[in-house]
Every structure is written in structure tokens, then in C-alpha cells.
Amino acid sequence: MDSARPDFWSDNERAQQVSKERADLESQLTRIDELQVAIADVEALFELCQESQDEDLVAEFESELKRIEQNLAAFELTRMLSGPHDEQNAIVEINAGAGGVDSQDWAEMLLRMYLRWAEGRGYRSQVLDISSGEEAGIRSATVFLEGIYAYGYLRSERGVHRLVRISPFDANKRRQTSFASVAVLPEIDDDIDVEVNEADLRVDTYRSSGAGGQHVNKTDSAIRITHLPTGLIVECQDERSQHKNRSRAMGLLKAKLLAAEQARRDAAQAQSRRLQVGSGDRSERIRTYNFPQGRVTDHRIELTLYRLEAVMDGDLDEVIEPLLQEHQAEMLADEA
């Protein structure tokens, strides 16, 4: 085993990678052991049901069997989340497209969808920055989702989301098409080296305009950081403390820089390794939400669901899981 070698820790980056892989394997083995114990228990319960025909035992058996099926499905799903940052927390950015109030309203609807999805999974959510629309909705929002595999589940959400509906803001009740873009970034651990030179940063402070009581509006606690070489701008105004906002903004900047570097590498390899869906442009339209038809269509895998209301209420798993399966199939094909 690599970790038993005397020079194992001389290459810190390699050592961290091997240690993480080992921890991941140990975690999977633990889950397998737990599933095997649960299966053995439910088999014993099944035998008791056959012998006694007790209704309470039958109900318990059915409940345990359903729980095992759910745990098996969840285990299979996490096996598909093997990317380098899939286990990380997620940073989701939503920006309204052209189209005025309808697009801004659509951006807020998407924000609600992801927050409800996170709530259903037991993830903690925190809106880091939000810019309200003029009449309704939001121009943009940045939200932090804390939970294992949050990034892995949501990374396929990045792209342009298209809304088709009868506009509630149009007196003539005409059909309106609106767009909003979604970016998903992993939270960067402190042990992941993303070099940021302080001389390349411009840091501005301003008064928070978000929720949080009187304190946030009385002090210049909000932070805006501009990375001068790339022009990337990040903002955070959620925390009461300027120090905490700066720390969160720096984490967001590092995540954006890492994502930009990964995008550059992906683009360089796109012809030989089909890592990007469609044209390879992550800003292309990925999904249409058609309200008159109650339909959601993901254009990357030609998936259509007539469960629009449930999806908008945060039930995204029926969309996410097929995308993960497709991604895994592509990765296996590339390795073949």
C-alpha cells in the first residue's frame, strides 16, 4: 500500500489524493456492510411473517423492505458521484436573462426550486448575495448549499434554463419565453491550492441591502472583491461581520477561478474526449419548462417529464439521476 512507504508523505498532493481515495473506499465498504446487515434482518423478518402471518409483522417487513430499496438506490446514485469535487458543498449562482420582469421572476422561481430541493435533502442553505428585480423577481442570487454531494448532484444544472408560459405581467396574456442562467461551483477546501495574489485584488466595502435586520444596513459589512487579471467579481453581504463576508467572498472567488481553469482544460480536450454535452458551450439552453403543457424537457438527454409542478417544488431527482447515469456512461465510453 502506498501509505506504508517511507516516502509517502514527501509528495503532499499525492498523499492527500491517496488518503481521500482510501477514505472514500472505506466509506463505501461501511455502507455495503450496513446494507448487508439490513438485508439479512429483513430476510429473517420475512421468514417470521411466513410462519405467523401477523399483520403487524407484515407491515414492519414492508416498511423495512422499502427503506432498504431506498438506501440501495441512494448508494447506487452516490457511486456515480466520483468526480474530484462531487462530495463538496455547492455554490449556485442564478442570473436573469434578457426579458425584463418575466426573466427576473423566472430567476426567483429557479432560486425557490433549488432551495426547496436542498430542504428536501436536509441540506443547509444560505443566500450569500441577492439583487432584487425592479418590479418582481431577482436580477441575480448566489446561494450556498451545505451537504455531502451537493455539488455532485447539482453540477449538471449549469446552463441556460428556458421558461415558456402565459406572462402574468402582460395585460394581453400573451405567451412569453424567458431565460435564466445557472452556474454551479464546488466549495473549495482549504487543502485545495488555488493561488490568489493579494496584489491582484480590489476589495470594496458597502452597506448591505439584504435581509438581516437593522445592523446590516448601518455598517459597511458587505464585501465586493474584483480579481483584476480576470475581471471576476464576487460579492457577499449575508453575514453581519465584514470579516466573515470577506472570508466567504474569497472562497467564492477561489471556486470561480478553479472552475475557469477546469473549463479551459475541458475546452482543450473537447475534441478527443466528449466531456461537454452538445456543442460544449455550458451557456447553451439545457432545459425547457413549459407551463401551458405542464412539461419539463432536458434537451441534453431528450428527457421529458409531465411533472412540472413537482419539479418546480424541488422534486428534481427524476431529472438529476438520468443525467448522472448519462454522464457515467460517457465516462466509461471514454475509458474504453
Coordinates of C-alpha atoms in Angstrom, one line a residue:
M1 CA 0.0 0.0 0.0
D2 CA 1.3 3.5 -0.9
S3 CA 0.7 4.9 2.6
A4 CA 3.1 2.3 4.1
R5 CA 6.1 3.6 2.0
P6 CA 8.6 5.7 3.9
D7 CA 8.5 8.5 1.3
F8 CA 4.6 8.5 1.1
W9 CA 4.3 12.0 2.7
S10 CA 7.1 13.5 0.7
D11 CA 4.6 14.2 -2.1
N12 CA 1.9 16.0 -0.1
E13 CA -0.5 16.4 -3.1
R14 CA -0.3 12.7 -4.0
A15 CA -0.6 11.7 -0.3
Q16 CA -3.8 13.7 0.1
Q17 CA -5.2 12.1 -3.0
V18 CA -4.4 8.6 -1.9
S19 CA -5.8 9.3 1.6
K20 CA -9.0 10.7 0.2
E21 CA -9.4 7.6 -2.1
R22 CA -8.8 5.3 0.8
A23 CA -11.4 7.2 2.9
D24 CA -13.9 7.0 0.1
L25 CA -13.4 3.3 -0.3
E26 CA -13.7 2.7 3.5
S27 CA -16.9 4.7 3.5
Q28 CA -18.4 2.6 0.6
L29 CA -17.4 -0.6 2.4
T30 CA -19.1 0.6 5.6
R31 CA -22.3 1.3 3.6
I32 CA -22.1 -2.1 2.0
D33 CA -21.7 -3.8 5.4
E34 CA -24.7 -1.9 6.7
L35 CA -26.8 -2.8 3.7
Q36 CA -25.9 -6.5 4.1
V37 CA -26.9 -6.5 7.7
A38 CA -30.2 -4.8 6.9
I39 CA -30.9 -7.3 4.1
A40 CA -30.2 -10.2 6.5
D41 CA -32.5 -8.7 9.0
V42 CA -35.3 -8.2 6.6
E43 CA -34.9 -11.8 5.3
A44 CA -35.3 -13.0 8.9
L45 CA -38.4 -10.8 9.3
F46 CA -39.8 -12.3 6.1
E47 CA -39.5 -15.8 7.5
L48 CA -41.3 -14.8 10.6
C49 CA -44.1 -13.3 8.5
Q50 CA -44.5 -16.6 6.7
E51 CA -44.7 -18.5 9.9
S52 CA -47.1 -16.3 11.9
Q53 CA -49.0 -14.3 9.3
D54 CA -49.1 -11.4 11.8
E55 CA -50.3 -8.2 10.2
D56 CA -48.0 -6.0 12.3
L57 CA -45.0 -8.1 11.3
V58 CA -46.1 -7.9 7.6
A59 CA -46.4 -4.1 7.9
E60 CA -42.9 -3.9 9.6
F61 CA -41.5 -6.1 6.8
E62 CA -42.9 -3.9 4.1
S63 CA -41.6 -0.8 5.7
E64 CA -38.1 -2.2 6.2
L65 CA -38.1 -3.5 2.6
K66 CA -39.0 -0.1 1.3
R67 CA -36.3 1.5 3.4
I68 CA -33.7 -0.9 2.0
E69 CA -34.8 -0.2 -1.5
Q70 CA -34.4 3.5 -1.0
N71 CA -30.9 3.0 0.6
L72 CA -29.8 0.8 -2.3
A73 CA -31.0 3.4 -4.8
A74 CA -29.1 6.1 -2.9
F75 CA -26.0 4.0 -2.7
E76 CA -26.1 3.4 -6.5
L77 CA -26.5 7.1 -7.0
T78 CA -23.6 8.1 -4.9
R79 CA -21.4 5.6 -6.8
M80 CA -21.9 7.8 -9.8
L81 CA -20.7 10.8 -8.0
S82 CA -17.0 10.1 -8.4
G83 CA -15.8 13.5 -9.7
P84 CA -12.9 15.3 -7.9
H85 CA -15.3 17.7 -6.2
D86 CA -18.6 15.8 -6.2
E87 CA -18.6 15.4 -2.4
Q88 CA -18.2 19.2 -1.8
N89 CA -20.8 21.7 -0.8
A90 CA -22.2 23.7 -3.7
I91 CA -22.4 27.4 -4.7
V92 CA -25.3 28.1 -7.0
E93 CA -25.5 31.4 -9.0
I94 CA -28.6 32.4 -10.8
N95 CA -28.8 35.3 -13.2
A96 CA -31.9 36.6 -15.0
G97 CA -31.5 36.8 -18.8
A98 CA -32.8 39.4 -21.2
G99 CA -36.5 39.9 -21.0
G100 CA -37.1 42.2 -18.1
V101 CA -39.6 41.4 -15.3
D102 CA -40.5 37.9 -16.7
S103 CA -36.9 36.8 -16.7
Q104 CA -36.4 38.2 -13.2
D105 CA -39.4 36.5 -12.0
W106 CA -38.2 33.2 -13.6
A107 CA -34.8 33.6 -11.8
E108 CA -36.6 33.8 -8.5
M109 CA -38.7 30.8 -9.3
L110 CA -35.5 28.8 -10.0
L111 CA -34.0 30.0 -6.7
R112 CA -37.0 28.7 -4.9
M113 CA -36.8 25.4 -6.7
Y114 CA -33.2 24.8 -5.7
L115 CA -33.8 25.9 -2.1
R116 CA -36.8 23.5 -1.8
W117 CA -34.7 20.7 -3.3
A118 CA -31.9 21.4 -0.7
E119 CA -34.5 21.5 2.1
G120 CA -35.9 18.1 1.0
R121 CA -32.4 16.6 1.1
G122 CA -31.7 18.0 4.6
Y123 CA -29.0 20.4 3.3
R124 CA -28.4 23.7 4.9
S125 CA -28.9 26.7 2.6
Q126 CA -27.6 30.3 2.9
V127 CA -28.3 33.1 0.4
L128 CA -24.9 34.9 0.1
D129 CA -26.0 37.7 -2.2
I130 CA -29.2 38.7 -3.9
S131 CA -30.2 41.6 -6.2
S132 CA -33.9 42.3 -6.4
G133 CA -35.7 43.0 -9.6
E134 CA -37.3 46.3 -10.4
E135 CA -41.0 45.1 -10.4
A136 CA -40.7 41.5 -9.3
G137 CA -38.3 38.6 -9.0
I138 CA -34.5 38.9 -8.8
R139 CA -31.7 40.0 -11.1
S140 CA -29.3 37.6 -9.6
A141 CA -28.7 35.5 -6.5
T142 CA -25.8 33.4 -5.0
V143 CA -26.7 30.6 -2.6
F144 CA -24.5 28.3 -0.6
L145 CA -25.8 24.7 -0.2
E146 CA -24.1 22.7 2.6
G147 CA -24.4 18.9 2.4
I148 CA -22.5 15.9 1.2
Y149 CA -22.5 15.5 -2.6
A150 CA -24.4 18.8 -3.1
Y151 CA -22.0 19.8 -5.9
G152 CA -22.1 16.3 -7.5
Y153 CA -25.9 16.3 -7.6
L154 CA -26.2 19.9 -9.0
R155 CA -23.3 20.2 -11.4
S156 CA -25.5 19.2 -14.3
E157 CA -27.8 22.1 -13.6
R158 CA -25.3 24.7 -15.0
G159 CA -26.5 26.3 -18.2
V160 CA -29.5 28.2 -19.5
H161 CA -33.0 27.3 -18.3
R162 CA -35.9 28.3 -20.5
L163 CA -39.4 29.2 -19.4
V164 CA -42.5 29.1 -21.6
R165 CA -45.7 30.5 -20.0
I166 CA -48.5 33.0 -20.3
S167 CA -47.0 36.0 -18.8
P168 CA -48.7 37.2 -15.6
F169 CA -47.2 40.6 -16.2
D170 CA -48.7 41.0 -19.7
A171 CA -52.2 42.7 -19.8
N172 CA -52.9 40.9 -23.1
K173 CA -52.0 37.5 -21.6
R174 CA -49.5 36.6 -24.3
R175 CA -47.2 33.6 -24.3
Q176 CA -43.7 34.7 -23.1
T177 CA -40.4 32.9 -23.3
S178 CA -37.9 33.8 -20.6
F179 CA -34.3 32.7 -19.8
A180 CA -32.1 32.5 -16.7
S181 CA -28.6 31.1 -16.4
V182 CA -27.4 28.8 -13.6
A183 CA -23.8 28.3 -12.6
V184 CA -22.8 25.6 -10.1
L185 CA -19.4 25.7 -8.3
P186 CA -17.9 23.4 -5.6
E187 CA -16.9 25.0 -2.3
I188 CA -13.1 24.9 -2.3
D189 CA -11.5 23.2 0.7
D190 CA -8.5 24.9 2.4
D191 CA -6.3 22.0 1.4
I192 CA -7.0 22.6 -2.3
D193 CA -4.3 25.0 -3.5
V194 CA -5.8 27.9 -5.5
E195 CA -3.2 30.7 -5.7
V196 CA -4.6 34.2 -5.3
N197 CA -2.2 37.1 -5.2
E198 CA -3.5 39.8 -2.9
A199 CA -2.0 42.4 -5.2
D200 CA -4.4 41.2 -7.9
L201 CA -7.4 42.0 -5.8
R202 CA -9.5 45.1 -5.4
V203 CA -11.7 45.0 -2.2
D204 CA -14.6 47.3 -1.8
T205 CA -17.0 47.6 1.2
Y206 CA -20.5 48.8 1.1
R207 CA -23.7 48.7 3.1
S208 CA -25.7 45.5 2.9
S209 CA -29.1 45.8 1.2
G210 CA -30.4 42.4 2.1
A211 CA -32.3 40.9 4.9
G212 CA -30.8 40.7 8.4
G213 CA -32.3 43.5 10.5
Q214 CA -31.0 47.0 11.1
H215 CA -27.4 46.1 11.8
V216 CA -26.6 45.1 8.2
N217 CA -27.8 48.5 6.9
K218 CA -25.9 50.6 9.4
T219 CA -22.4 49.2 8.8
D220 CA -20.2 48.7 5.7
S221 CA -20.2 45.0 6.2
A222 CA -20.8 43.8 2.6
I223 CA -17.8 42.9 0.6
R224 CA -17.1 43.1 -3.2
I225 CA -13.8 41.6 -4.5
T226 CA -12.6 42.1 -8.0
H227 CA -9.9 39.8 -9.4
L228 CA -8.1 42.3 -11.7
P229 CA -6.3 39.8 -14.0
T230 CA -9.6 38.0 -15.0
G231 CA -12.2 40.7 -14.2
L232 CA -14.1 38.2 -12.0
I233 CA -16.3 39.9 -9.4
V234 CA -17.7 38.3 -6.3
E235 CA -19.9 39.8 -3.6
C236 CA -21.2 38.7 -0.2
Q237 CA -23.5 40.6 2.1
D238 CA -25.2 37.9 4.1
E239 CA -23.1 37.8 7.2
R240 CA -23.2 40.6 9.9
S241 CA -19.4 40.6 10.1
Q242 CA -17.2 42.2 7.4
H243 CA -14.5 39.6 8.2
K244 CA -17.0 36.7 7.6
N245 CA -18.2 38.3 4.4
R246 CA -14.7 38.7 3.1
S247 CA -13.9 35.1 4.0
R248 CA -17.0 33.8 2.2
A249 CA -16.3 36.0 -0.8
M250 CA -12.7 34.8 -1.0
G251 CA -14.0 31.2 -1.0
L252 CA -16.4 32.1 -3.8
L253 CA -13.6 33.7 -5.8
K254 CA -11.4 30.6 -5.5
A255 CA -14.2 28.4 -6.6
K256 CA -14.7 30.6 -9.7
L257 CA -11.0 30.6 -10.5
L258 CA -10.9 26.8 -10.2
A259 CA -14.0 26.5 -12.4
A260 CA -12.5 28.8 -15.0
E261 CA -9.3 26.7 -15.1
Q262 CA -11.3 23.5 -15.4
A263 CA -13.4 25.0 -18.2
R264 CA -10.2 25.9 -20.0
R265 CA -8.9 22.3 -19.7
D266 CA -12.2 20.8 -20.8
A267 CA -12.3 23.0 -23.9
A268 CA -8.8 22.0 -24.8
Q269 CA -9.8 18.3 -24.6
A270 CA -13.3 18.5 -26.0
Q271 CA -12.4 17.2 -29.5
S272 CA -10.8 14.0 -28.2
R273 CA -12.9 13.5 -25.1
R274 CA -16.5 14.3 -25.3
L275 CA -16.7 15.8 -21.8
Q276 CA -19.2 18.6 -22.8
V277 CA -22.8 18.0 -23.8
G278 CA -23.9 19.3 -27.2
S279 CA -21.6 22.0 -28.6
G280 CA -19.6 22.1 -25.4
D281 CA -20.8 25.6 -24.5
R282 CA -22.1 25.5 -21.0
S283 CA -24.1 28.6 -21.6
E284 CA -26.4 26.8 -24.1
R285 CA -30.0 26.1 -23.3
I286 CA -30.2 22.8 -21.3
R287 CA -33.8 22.6 -20.2
T288 CA -37.3 24.0 -21.0
Y289 CA -40.1 24.4 -18.5
N290 CA -43.3 24.6 -20.5
F291 CA -46.1 25.7 -18.1
P292 CA -49.1 25.6 -20.6
Q293 CA -48.2 21.9 -21.2
G294 CA -47.1 21.1 -17.6
R295 CA -43.9 19.7 -19.2
V296 CA -40.2 19.7 -18.3
T297 CA -37.7 18.7 -21.1
D298 CA -34.0 18.3 -20.7
H299 CA -32.5 18.7 -24.2
R300 CA -29.2 17.0 -23.4
I301 CA -30.8 13.6 -23.0
E302 CA -34.2 14.2 -24.6
L303 CA -35.9 13.5 -21.2
T304 CA -39.5 14.8 -20.9
L305 CA -41.5 14.7 -17.7
Y306 CA -45.1 15.9 -17.2
R307 CA -44.4 16.7 -13.6
L308 CA -43.7 20.4 -13.9
E309 CA -45.4 21.5 -10.6
A310 CA -43.5 18.8 -8.6
V311 CA -40.1 19.8 -10.3
M312 CA -40.7 23.5 -9.5
D313 CA -41.4 22.5 -5.9
G314 CA -38.0 21.0 -5.6
D315 CA -38.5 17.4 -6.8
L316 CA -35.5 17.3 -9.1
D317 CA -34.3 13.8 -8.6
E318 CA -36.1 12.4 -11.6
V319 CA -34.2 14.9 -13.7
I320 CA -30.8 14.7 -11.9
E321 CA -30.5 10.9 -11.8
P322 CA -30.8 10.2 -15.6
L323 CA -28.2 13.0 -16.2
L324 CA -25.8 11.3 -13.7
Q325 CA -26.4 8.0 -15.5
E326 CA -25.7 9.5 -18.9
H327 CA -22.5 11.2 -17.6
Q328 CA -21.3 7.9 -16.1
A329 CA -21.9 6.1 -19.4
E330 CA -20.0 8.7 -21.3
M331 CA -17.0 8.5 -18.9
L332 CA -17.0 4.7 -19.2
A333 CA -17.1 5.0 -23.0
D334 CA -14.2 7.4 -23.0
E335 CA -12.2 5.0 -20.8
A336 CA -12.9 2.0 -23.2

